[in-house]
């Protein structure tokens, strides 16, 4: 697919002259989520209000995204699927696609270009090298360790941005706004802390400049987007008549809440439905604890119970009751948010999880638990208050994650533990002895101190884990809802 010529009129096409719009954004992390989210909002902004805001997409390691997109002139098919049907739309917002490993010069040129006013990022939670105990970089993280030694050849996002901001300052160019779009709480503030800490270690004269002159708005991003499969490409071909190697499918729902703090302008993302606020934290907490927290719980429990996709979990009446319990426990930890009804939000989430068209694998969500559990589950524990049922929901989710770490095959087929800390976690889980595993994880640096000290919580986790290690998950689930 190199152009949209001859596409059926059921397909929505970019209705703006792509070449008339310059590039204003470099996006790092050119995965399915970016293509289903920020690029779509930008496409709507270009269509409705114009501007030089097209995107240069960059992947850090894998050449696949640029190899798929570049020959298609940056065009790709987005298929939205929900109860009301499937709709195809061709997104024109991506002007060019590169891989840092193979196209370093082009990536550097884009980061230093005067026209680049925003660098947005989706590299997933593990891509940052965050030390949760200090809020700074983790010098043992592979990308951070290597980039501290050779900052001018940075391979990770933190080192690369520090390098680019330093070069821009030397060239007399205004710094770009850094827009983190990953599922971390106060993601802008976290990224700012990481860049400043990295600069202190590798380029001390830059630390104050970054702290003082660079804008890091925080954002809450939401759209359930499974990894594309062969069926996705077949469906796109069926709907558009074109074989599109970069096609993706996603749900109809999307949400983007952003702090309006951009030092060098921004697209009119409102055109795509983005909402601008002064403080995004309450929205982040709601989404991380309710959507993502329930997702992680159902992924660990559902995977062990033999459910491949989220929709299969939701079709299991007992498990879907556990999802409802988790959503209500998470909602109870939140401060009221004017204009938002957490009960209605929970119902909408359950409906989204049921989407029969989305093949969202529980194994995909189960990945990287040590990077996800802190903001999704642990952070809610101190706010759970006196309701014993609520604490139990978080203990149950934690036990299910530990059950996943144990790699026990007493009630499921063997599987791989996918986590940046897999080696350490496997060592902690050796022997599959619930109290030892609980003690080891409790002392880990990614567990917040106040949660680590909550003995009653971990006692409950131990009891639940013991059950999960000795009974089939299906039985644990029925006992839990009984
Ligand atoms: C999911 C998220 O994979 C996961 O961990 O919980 O990717 C989730 O689908 C998105 O945050 C939805 O916006």
Short mmCIF file of C-alpha atoms and ligand atoms in Angstrom, two decimals:
data_model
loop_
_atom_site.label_atom_id
_atom_site.label_comp_id
_atom_site.label_asym_id
_atom_site.label_seq_id
_atom_site.Cartn_x
_atom_site.Cartn_y
_atom_site.Cartn_z
CA UNK A 1 0.00 0.00 0.00
CA UNK A 2 1.81 3.15 -1.14
CA UNK A 3 -1.21 5.31 -1.84
CA UNK A 4 -4.92 5.28 -1.08
CA UNK A 5 -5.99 5.29 -4.71
CA UNK A 6 -8.85 2.98 -5.54
CA UNK A 7 -9.83 2.20 -1.96
CA UNK A 8 -13.52 1.46 -1.39
CA UNK A 9 -15.50 4.44 -0.10
CA UNK A 10 -16.29 2.57 3.11
CA UNK A 11 -12.67 3.23 4.11
CA UNK A 12 -11.97 6.60 5.74
CA UNK A 13 -8.94 8.25 4.07
CA UNK A 14 -6.74 11.18 5.07
CA UNK A 15 -8.61 14.20 3.69
CA UNK A 16 -5.61 16.54 3.80
CA UNK A 17 -2.67 16.91 1.42
CA UNK A 18 -0.06 15.00 3.37
CA UNK A 19 2.92 16.61 1.68
CA UNK A 20 1.71 20.09 2.54
CA UNK A 21 2.24 19.39 6.21
CA UNK A 22 5.75 19.45 7.61
CA UNK A 23 7.06 17.31 10.45
CA UNK A 24 6.78 18.60 14.03
CA UNK A 25 6.93 15.45 16.12
CA UNK A 26 9.44 12.65 16.57
CA UNK A 27 7.85 9.62 18.18
CA UNK A 28 10.05 7.01 19.87
CA UNK A 29 8.51 3.52 20.18
CA UNK A 30 6.80 2.89 16.86
CA UNK A 31 4.54 0.06 18.03
CA UNK A 32 0.87 -0.83 17.61
CA UNK A 33 -0.17 1.43 20.48
CA UNK A 34 1.31 4.57 18.95
CA UNK A 35 -0.27 3.72 15.61
CA UNK A 36 -3.68 3.22 17.29
CA UNK A 37 -3.47 6.25 19.57
CA UNK A 38 -1.27 9.35 19.24
CA UNK A 39 -0.90 8.98 15.45
CA UNK A 40 -4.69 8.82 15.10
CA UNK A 41 -5.25 11.95 17.20
CA UNK A 42 -2.60 13.69 15.11
CA UNK A 43 -4.29 12.53 11.91
CA UNK A 44 -7.56 14.05 13.14
CA UNK A 45 -5.76 17.29 14.07
CA UNK A 46 -4.12 17.52 10.64
CA UNK A 47 -7.43 16.85 8.99
CA UNK A 48 -9.41 19.42 10.96
CA UNK A 49 -6.98 22.19 11.78
CA UNK A 50 -3.83 21.53 9.72
CA UNK A 51 -0.37 22.52 10.86
CA UNK A 52 3.14 21.16 10.48
CA UNK A 53 2.71 18.28 12.83
CA UNK A 54 3.39 15.12 10.94
CA UNK A 55 5.36 12.47 12.76
CA UNK A 56 8.71 10.80 12.24
CA UNK A 57 8.35 7.41 13.91
CA UNK A 58 11.40 5.75 15.44
CA UNK A 59 11.85 2.29 16.87
CA UNK A 60 14.91 1.83 19.05
CA UNK A 61 15.83 -1.76 18.29
CA UNK A 62 13.49 -3.62 15.94
CA UNK A 63 13.71 -2.73 12.25
CA UNK A 64 10.31 -4.35 11.56
CA UNK A 65 8.09 -1.27 12.13
CA UNK A 66 10.10 0.94 9.76
CA UNK A 67 10.54 -1.86 7.22
CA UNK A 68 6.76 -2.23 7.15
CA UNK A 69 5.90 1.46 7.08
CA UNK A 70 8.63 3.08 4.99
CA UNK A 71 7.79 1.25 1.71
CA UNK A 72 4.14 2.22 2.28
CA UNK A 73 5.04 5.89 2.48
CA UNK A 74 4.07 5.87 6.17
CA UNK A 75 0.44 4.92 5.39
CA UNK A 76 -1.32 2.13 7.27
CA UNK A 77 -4.79 0.79 7.95
CA UNK A 78 -6.36 1.15 11.38
CA UNK A 79 -9.28 -1.19 11.99
CA UNK A 80 -11.60 -0.26 14.83
CA UNK A 81 -13.67 -3.16 16.13
CA UNK A 82 -16.48 -3.29 18.63
CA UNK A 83 -20.11 -4.28 19.05
CA UNK A 84 -21.16 -1.74 16.42
CA UNK A 85 -18.96 -3.40 13.76
CA UNK A 86 -15.55 -2.97 12.13
CA UNK A 87 -14.38 0.25 10.49
CA UNK A 88 -11.23 0.81 8.43
CA UNK A 89 -9.39 4.12 8.33
CA UNK A 90 -6.08 4.94 6.65
CA UNK A 91 -3.82 7.06 8.84
CA UNK A 92 -1.62 9.61 7.09
CA UNK A 93 0.11 11.25 10.06
CA UNK A 94 3.39 9.33 9.85
CA UNK A 95 5.74 11.02 7.41
CA UNK A 96 8.70 8.64 7.77
CA UNK A 97 9.75 5.68 9.87
CA UNK A 98 13.26 4.77 11.07
CA UNK A 99 15.06 2.36 13.34
CA UNK A 100 17.77 3.84 15.57
CA UNK A 101 19.99 0.79 15.11
CA UNK A 102 20.04 1.00 11.32
CA UNK A 103 19.16 4.65 10.57
CA UNK A 104 21.02 6.48 13.32
CA UNK A 105 21.92 9.53 11.22
CA UNK A 106 18.33 10.11 10.13
CA UNK A 107 17.07 9.76 13.71
CA UNK A 108 19.67 12.18 15.04
CA UNK A 109 18.86 14.69 12.30
CA UNK A 110 15.16 14.49 13.18
CA UNK A 111 15.84 15.00 16.90
CA UNK A 112 17.99 18.05 16.20
CA UNK A 113 15.82 19.63 13.48
CA UNK A 114 14.54 23.09 14.39
CA UNK A 115 11.06 21.97 13.22
CA UNK A 116 10.88 19.19 15.81
CA UNK A 117 8.89 20.65 18.66
CA UNK A 118 7.64 17.54 20.43
CA UNK A 119 9.25 14.18 21.13
CA UNK A 120 6.62 11.70 22.26
CA UNK A 121 7.40 8.27 23.65
CA UNK A 122 5.86 4.80 24.05
CA UNK A 123 8.62 2.38 24.98
CA UNK A 124 6.58 0.49 27.68
CA UNK A 125 7.29 0.65 31.39
CA UNK A 126 10.53 -1.32 31.16
CA UNK A 127 12.08 0.94 28.53
CA UNK A 128 13.05 3.74 30.90
CA UNK A 129 15.48 2.15 33.38
CA UNK A 130 13.67 3.70 36.35
CA UNK A 131 14.90 3.04 39.86
CA UNK A 132 11.63 3.24 41.80
CA UNK A 133 13.33 3.67 45.15
CA UNK A 134 15.22 6.84 44.09
CA UNK A 135 13.15 8.13 41.16
CA UNK A 136 16.43 8.35 39.20
CA UNK A 137 17.97 6.02 36.66
CA UNK A 138 18.89 2.45 37.51
CA UNK A 139 22.60 2.26 36.57
CA UNK A 140 22.31 -1.53 36.29
CA UNK A 141 19.59 -1.32 33.59
CA UNK A 142 21.31 -2.49 30.36
CA UNK A 143 20.44 0.62 28.30
CA UNK A 144 21.34 3.05 31.09
CA UNK A 145 24.65 1.31 31.95
CA UNK A 146 25.78 1.33 28.34
CA UNK A 147 24.58 4.88 27.61
CA UNK A 148 26.31 6.31 30.69
CA UNK A 149 29.58 4.99 29.25
CA UNK A 150 28.98 6.26 25.71
CA UNK A 151 26.36 9.04 25.84
CA UNK A 152 26.95 10.11 22.24
CA UNK A 153 25.99 6.64 21.01
CA UNK A 154 22.96 6.28 23.28
CA UNK A 155 20.68 3.31 22.53
CA UNK A 156 18.04 3.88 25.22
CA UNK A 157 15.41 6.60 25.29
CA UNK A 158 16.75 8.46 28.34
CA UNK A 159 20.33 8.70 27.06
CA UNK A 160 19.18 9.60 23.58
CA UNK A 161 16.98 12.46 24.76
CA UNK A 162 19.69 13.88 27.03
CA UNK A 163 22.14 13.77 24.14
CA UNK A 164 19.65 15.44 21.76
CA UNK A 165 18.74 18.18 24.25
CA UNK A 166 22.45 18.89 24.76
CA UNK A 167 23.10 19.14 21.02
CA UNK A 168 20.08 21.41 20.55
CA UNK A 169 21.33 23.73 23.24
CA UNK A 170 24.77 23.86 21.61
CA UNK A 171 23.09 24.67 18.28
CA UNK A 172 21.01 27.42 19.90
CA UNK A 173 17.73 25.56 19.20
CA UNK A 174 14.82 25.58 21.60
CA UNK A 175 14.36 22.29 23.45
CA UNK A 176 11.47 20.09 22.33
CA UNK A 177 8.65 19.19 24.69
CA UNK A 178 9.02 15.62 25.99
CA UNK A 179 5.69 13.77 26.06
CA UNK A 180 5.71 10.39 27.80
CA UNK A 181 2.73 8.24 26.74
CA UNK A 182 3.41 5.12 28.79
CA UNK A 183 1.33 3.67 31.63
CA UNK A 184 3.31 5.18 34.50
CA UNK A 185 1.87 7.48 37.16
CA UNK A 186 2.87 11.13 36.65
CA UNK A 187 4.76 9.94 33.61
CA UNK A 188 6.03 13.43 32.72
CA UNK A 189 7.45 14.02 36.18
CA UNK A 190 9.07 10.58 36.18
CA UNK A 191 10.71 11.15 32.83
CA UNK A 192 11.97 14.55 33.90
CA UNK A 193 13.56 12.97 37.00
CA UNK A 194 15.21 10.31 34.83
CA UNK A 195 16.65 12.79 32.34
CA UNK A 196 17.95 15.12 35.03
CA UNK A 197 19.57 12.23 36.92
CA UNK A 198 21.12 10.81 33.76
CA UNK A 199 22.45 14.27 32.84
CA UNK A 200 23.95 14.73 36.33
CA UNK A 201 25.92 11.52 35.77
CA UNK A 202 26.87 11.92 32.12
CA UNK A 203 26.68 15.64 31.25
CA UNK A 204 26.36 17.66 34.49
CA UNK A 205 26.18 21.04 32.73
CA UNK A 206 22.91 19.94 31.13
CA UNK A 207 21.04 18.90 34.27
CA UNK A 208 19.89 22.40 35.22
CA UNK A 209 18.94 23.23 31.63
CA UNK A 210 16.72 20.13 31.44
CA UNK A 211 15.18 20.76 34.86
CA UNK A 212 14.51 24.44 34.08
CA UNK A 213 13.83 24.76 30.36
CA UNK A 214 12.25 21.51 29.15
CA UNK A 215 8.49 20.85 29.39
CA UNK A 216 7.38 17.34 30.43
CA UNK A 217 3.56 17.28 30.44
CA UNK A 218 2.06 14.15 32.00
CA UNK A 219 -0.60 12.23 30.10
CA UNK A 220 -3.13 9.45 30.58
CA UNK A 221 -3.42 7.32 27.45
CA UNK A 222 -5.98 4.61 26.80
CA UNK A 223 -6.87 2.31 23.94
CA UNK A 224 -6.80 -1.48 24.11
CA UNK A 225 -4.61 -2.55 21.21
CA UNK A 226 -3.52 -6.17 20.86
CA UNK A 227 -0.42 -7.05 18.86
CA UNK A 228 -1.30 -7.39 15.14
CA UNK A 229 -1.52 -10.92 13.74
CA UNK A 230 -1.85 -12.54 10.33
CA UNK A 231 -5.65 -12.29 10.76
CA UNK A 232 -5.30 -8.52 11.20
CA UNK A 233 -3.52 -8.24 7.85
CA UNK A 234 -6.07 -10.52 6.18
CA UNK A 235 -8.94 -8.45 7.57
CA UNK A 236 -7.30 -5.21 6.39
CA UNK A 237 -6.88 -6.66 2.91
CA UNK A 238 -10.48 -7.78 2.88
CA UNK A 239 -11.71 -4.32 3.93
CA UNK A 240 -9.44 -2.14 1.78
CA UNK A 241 -8.36 -4.35 -1.13
CA UNK A 242 -4.70 -3.71 -0.23
CA UNK A 243 -2.17 -5.96 1.45
CA UNK A 244 -0.94 -3.73 4.25
CA UNK A 245 1.97 -5.08 6.28
CA UNK A 246 1.58 -2.35 8.88
CA UNK A 247 -2.18 -2.75 9.54
CA UNK A 248 -3.38 -2.84 13.14
CA UNK A 249 -6.67 -3.48 14.89
CA UNK A 250 -7.96 -1.83 18.02
CA UNK A 251 -11.19 -1.07 19.88
CA UNK A 252 -13.52 1.85 19.09
CA UNK A 253 -12.92 3.49 22.49
CA UNK A 254 -9.97 5.84 22.97
CA UNK A 255 -9.05 8.41 25.59
CA UNK A 256 -6.22 10.90 26.00
CA UNK A 257 -5.96 13.31 28.92
CA UNK A 258 -2.99 15.66 28.73
CA UNK A 259 -1.50 18.42 30.86
CA UNK A 260 -1.47 21.49 28.66
CA UNK A 261 2.15 22.39 29.16
CA UNK A 262 3.93 22.57 25.79
CA UNK A 263 6.75 25.09 25.47
CA UNK A 264 6.83 25.08 21.67
CA UNK A 265 3.22 24.54 20.64
CA UNK A 266 1.25 21.40 19.91
CA UNK A 267 -1.27 19.98 17.42
CA UNK A 268 -4.95 20.59 18.08
CA UNK A 269 -5.37 17.06 19.42
CA UNK A 270 -8.79 18.15 20.71
CA UNK A 271 -9.88 17.44 17.12
CA UNK A 272 -9.47 13.74 17.88
CA UNK A 273 -11.13 14.05 21.28
CA UNK A 274 -8.13 14.71 23.55
CA UNK A 275 -8.91 16.51 26.80
CA UNK A 276 -6.51 19.06 28.30
CA UNK A 277 -6.31 19.49 32.07
CA UNK A 278 -3.98 21.14 34.56
CA UNK A 279 -3.41 17.99 36.65
CA UNK A 280 -3.65 14.55 35.08
CA UNK A 281 -2.93 12.54 38.25
CA UNK A 282 -6.52 11.66 39.21
CA UNK A 283 -7.17 10.35 35.68
CA UNK A 284 -3.94 8.34 35.70
CA UNK A 285 -4.75 6.75 39.04
CA UNK A 286 -8.22 5.86 37.85
CA UNK A 287 -6.97 4.24 34.68
CA UNK A 288 -3.91 2.52 36.13
CA UNK A 289 -5.71 1.09 39.15
CA UNK A 290 -9.01 0.22 37.48
CA UNK A 291 -8.30 -0.71 33.85
CA UNK A 292 -4.69 -1.83 34.12
CA UNK A 293 -5.03 -3.28 37.62
CA UNK A 294 -8.01 -5.42 36.59
CA UNK A 295 -6.17 -6.33 33.38
CA UNK A 296 -3.14 -7.63 35.28
CA UNK A 297 -5.29 -9.55 37.75
CA UNK A 298 -7.39 -11.18 35.03
CA UNK A 299 -4.30 -11.92 32.93
CA UNK A 300 -2.51 -13.87 35.69
CA UNK A 301 -5.62 -15.64 36.94
CA UNK A 302 -7.06 -16.20 33.46
CA UNK A 303 -3.81 -17.47 31.94
CA UNK A 304 -3.37 -20.04 34.71
CA UNK A 305 -7.02 -21.07 34.30
CA UNK A 306 -6.43 -21.78 30.61
CA UNK A 307 -8.02 -18.67 29.05
CA UNK A 308 -6.09 -17.40 26.05
CA UNK A 309 -7.83 -14.05 25.53
CA UNK A 310 -9.38 -11.39 27.75
CA UNK A 311 -12.76 -12.01 26.10
CA UNK A 312 -12.55 -15.70 27.20
CA UNK A 313 -11.90 -14.60 30.78
CA UNK A 314 -14.96 -12.37 30.64
CA UNK A 315 -17.08 -15.23 29.31
CA UNK A 316 -16.28 -17.21 32.49
CA UNK A 317 -18.97 -16.05 34.96
CA UNK A 318 -16.85 -16.59 38.09
CA UNK A 319 -13.85 -14.81 36.67
CA UNK A 320 -15.93 -11.95 35.41
CA UNK A 321 -17.25 -11.53 38.97
CA UNK A 322 -13.66 -11.32 40.18
CA UNK A 323 -13.01 -8.63 37.59
CA UNK A 324 -16.04 -6.70 38.89
CA UNK A 325 -14.77 -7.11 42.47
CA UNK A 326 -11.37 -5.80 41.47
CA UNK A 327 -12.82 -2.80 39.64
CA UNK A 328 -14.93 -1.84 42.61
CA UNK A 329 -12.04 -2.30 45.09
CA UNK A 330 -9.80 -0.13 42.89
CA UNK A 331 -12.52 2.53 42.52
CA UNK A 332 -12.84 2.70 46.32
CA UNK A 333 -9.17 3.80 46.59
CA UNK A 334 -9.66 6.88 44.39
CA UNK A 335 -10.37 10.43 45.46
CA UNK A 336 -13.58 11.70 43.80
CA UNK A 337 -13.03 13.14 40.33
CA UNK A 338 -15.60 15.80 39.40
CA UNK A 339 -17.66 14.73 36.41
CA UNK A 340 -16.51 11.10 36.52
CA UNK A 341 -18.70 8.28 37.83
CA UNK A 342 -16.35 5.41 38.76
CA UNK A 343 -19.24 2.91 38.73
CA UNK A 344 -20.13 3.83 35.16
CA UNK A 345 -16.43 3.71 34.22
CA UNK A 346 -16.18 0.19 35.71
CA UNK A 347 -19.20 -0.97 33.68
CA UNK A 348 -17.71 0.50 30.54
CA UNK A 349 -14.39 -1.27 31.24
CA UNK A 350 -16.13 -4.63 31.71
CA UNK A 351 -17.89 -4.07 28.40
CA UNK A 352 -14.61 -3.21 26.68
CA UNK A 353 -12.95 -6.33 28.11
CA UNK A 354 -15.83 -8.40 26.66
CA UNK A 355 -15.21 -7.07 23.09
CA UNK A 356 -15.62 -10.29 21.09
CA UNK A 357 -13.57 -8.98 18.15
CA UNK A 358 -10.37 -8.26 20.06
CA UNK A 359 -7.97 -11.17 20.50
CA UNK A 360 -6.10 -9.64 23.43
CA UNK A 361 -3.89 -12.37 24.85
CA UNK A 362 -3.72 -12.80 28.63
CA UNK A 363 -0.09 -13.88 28.13
CA UNK A 364 0.68 -10.50 26.50
CA UNK A 365 -0.74 -8.55 29.46
CA UNK A 366 1.01 -10.92 31.92
CA UNK A 367 4.39 -9.74 30.60
CA UNK A 368 6.65 -7.43 32.65
CA UNK A 369 4.79 -7.76 35.96
CA UNK A 370 7.64 -6.31 38.02
CA UNK A 371 7.27 -3.09 36.01
CA UNK A 372 3.47 -3.05 36.10
CA UNK A 373 2.42 -4.26 39.55
CA UNK A 374 3.71 -1.19 41.48
CA UNK A 375 1.38 1.38 39.87
CA UNK A 376 -1.48 -1.01 39.11
CA UNK A 377 -1.81 -2.99 42.34
CA UNK A 378 0.68 -2.03 45.08
CA UNK A 379 -0.02 1.71 44.93
CA UNK A 380 -3.70 1.04 45.72
CA UNK A 381 -3.02 -1.00 48.87
CA UNK A 382 -2.36 1.89 51.30
CA UNK A 383 -5.53 3.64 50.05
CA UNK A 384 -7.74 0.58 50.42
CA UNK A 385 -9.05 1.68 53.80
CA UNK A 386 -10.83 -0.64 56.20
CA UNK A 387 -12.83 -2.72 53.74
CA UNK A 388 -11.41 -6.25 54.08
CA UNK A 389 -12.89 -7.31 50.74
CA UNK A 390 -10.97 -4.57 48.95
CA UNK A 391 -7.60 -5.53 50.44
CA UNK A 392 -8.38 -9.13 49.52
CA UNK A 393 -8.83 -8.13 45.86
CA UNK A 394 -5.31 -6.64 45.76
CA UNK A 395 -3.84 -9.59 47.69
CA UNK A 396 -5.53 -11.96 45.24
CA UNK A 397 -4.04 -10.13 42.25
CA UNK A 398 -0.60 -10.15 43.90
CA UNK A 399 -0.81 -13.87 44.70
CA UNK A 400 -1.83 -14.58 41.09
CA UNK A 401 1.24 -12.70 39.86
CA UNK A 402 3.47 -14.69 42.24
CA UNK A 403 1.78 -17.88 41.02
CA UNK A 404 2.81 -16.78 37.50
CA UNK A 405 6.42 -16.19 38.67
CA UNK A 406 6.58 -19.65 40.17
CA UNK A 407 6.26 -21.16 36.66
CA UNK A 408 4.46 -24.01 38.38
CA UNK A 409 2.86 -26.37 35.88
CA UNK A 410 0.65 -28.23 38.35
CA UNK A 411 -2.45 -26.93 36.55
CA UNK A 412 -1.24 -25.45 33.25
CA UNK A 413 1.19 -26.08 30.40
CA UNK A 414 4.80 -24.84 30.68
CA UNK A 415 5.34 -21.19 29.74
CA UNK A 416 8.09 -18.60 29.62
CA UNK A 417 8.46 -15.83 32.20
CA UNK A 418 8.73 -12.58 30.26
CA UNK A 419 9.99 -9.83 32.55
CA UNK A 420 13.14 -7.68 32.52
CA UNK A 421 13.91 -9.13 35.97
CA UNK A 422 13.06 -12.71 34.93
CA UNK A 423 16.35 -14.21 36.16
CA UNK A 424 16.03 -12.67 39.65
CA UNK A 425 12.34 -13.49 39.89
CA UNK A 426 12.90 -17.09 38.85
CA UNK A 427 15.56 -17.40 41.54
CA UNK A 428 13.13 -15.97 44.14
CA UNK A 429 10.47 -18.48 43.10
CA UNK A 430 12.75 -21.50 43.13
CA UNK A 431 11.28 -24.36 45.15
CA UNK A 432 7.77 -22.86 44.80
CA UNK A 433 7.52 -22.38 48.52
CA UNK A 434 4.89 -19.64 49.09
CA UNK A 435 6.36 -17.99 52.25
CA UNK A 436 9.88 -17.77 50.74
CA UNK A 437 8.65 -16.28 47.48
CA UNK A 438 6.50 -13.75 49.32
CA UNK A 439 9.38 -12.69 51.59
CA UNK A 440 11.78 -12.30 48.67
CA UNK A 441 9.39 -10.22 46.55
CA UNK A 442 8.31 -8.12 49.51
CA UNK A 443 11.93 -6.99 50.01
CA UNK A 444 12.46 -6.14 46.32
CA UNK A 445 13.19 -2.53 45.36
CA UNK A 446 10.07 -2.23 43.18
CA UNK A 447 7.70 -2.79 46.13
CA UNK A 448 6.90 0.55 47.80
CA UNK A 449 8.23 0.67 51.39
CA UNK A 450 4.86 1.29 53.03
CA UNK A 451 3.34 -1.72 51.24
CA UNK A 452 6.35 -3.91 52.08
CA UNK A 453 5.73 -3.15 55.77
CA UNK A 454 2.06 -4.15 55.69
CA UNK A 455 2.35 -7.58 57.36
CA UNK A 456 -1.38 -8.36 57.22
CA UNK A 457 -1.43 -7.81 53.46
CA UNK A 458 1.48 -10.21 52.86
CA UNK A 459 0.04 -12.82 55.21
CA UNK A 460 -3.07 -12.84 53.08
CA UNK A 461 -0.98 -13.01 49.89
CA UNK A 462 0.87 -16.02 51.33
CA UNK A 463 -2.35 -17.88 52.17
CA UNK A 464 -3.80 -17.20 48.72
CA UNK A 465 -0.56 -18.14 46.97
CA UNK A 466 -0.39 -21.40 48.87
CA UNK A 467 -3.85 -22.23 47.55
CA UNK A 468 -2.90 -21.30 44.01
CA UNK A 469 0.20 -23.48 44.15
CA UNK A 470 -1.69 -26.53 45.34
CA UNK A 471 -5.12 -26.34 43.65
CA UNK A 472 -6.09 -25.82 40.03
CA UNK A 473 -6.77 -22.12 39.37
CA UNK A 474 -10.35 -22.91 38.29
CA UNK A 475 -11.03 -24.30 41.76
CA UNK A 476 -9.35 -21.34 43.49
CA UNK A 477 -11.57 -19.01 41.47
CA UNK A 478 -14.82 -20.80 42.40
CA UNK A 479 -13.85 -20.84 46.08
CA UNK A 480 -12.97 -17.14 45.89
CA UNK A 481 -16.38 -16.12 44.53
CA UNK A 482 -18.34 -18.58 46.71
C1 LIG B 1 -2.46 -3.73 29.22
C2 LIG B 1 -2.38 -2.36 28.56
O1 LIG B 1 -0.70 -4.99 28.26
C3 LIG B 1 -1.11 -4.43 29.29
O2 LIG B 1 -0.48 -4.47 30.33
O3 LIG B 1 -2.99 -3.58 30.50
O4 LIG B 1 -1.58 -2.36 27.44
C4 LIG B 1 -3.78 -1.82 28.22
O5 LIG B 1 -4.38 -2.58 27.20
C5 LIG B 1 -3.72 -0.38 27.81
O6 LIG B 1 -3.12 0.37 28.82
C6 LIG B 1 -5.11 0.16 27.50
O7 LIG B 1 -5.06 1.53 27.33
#
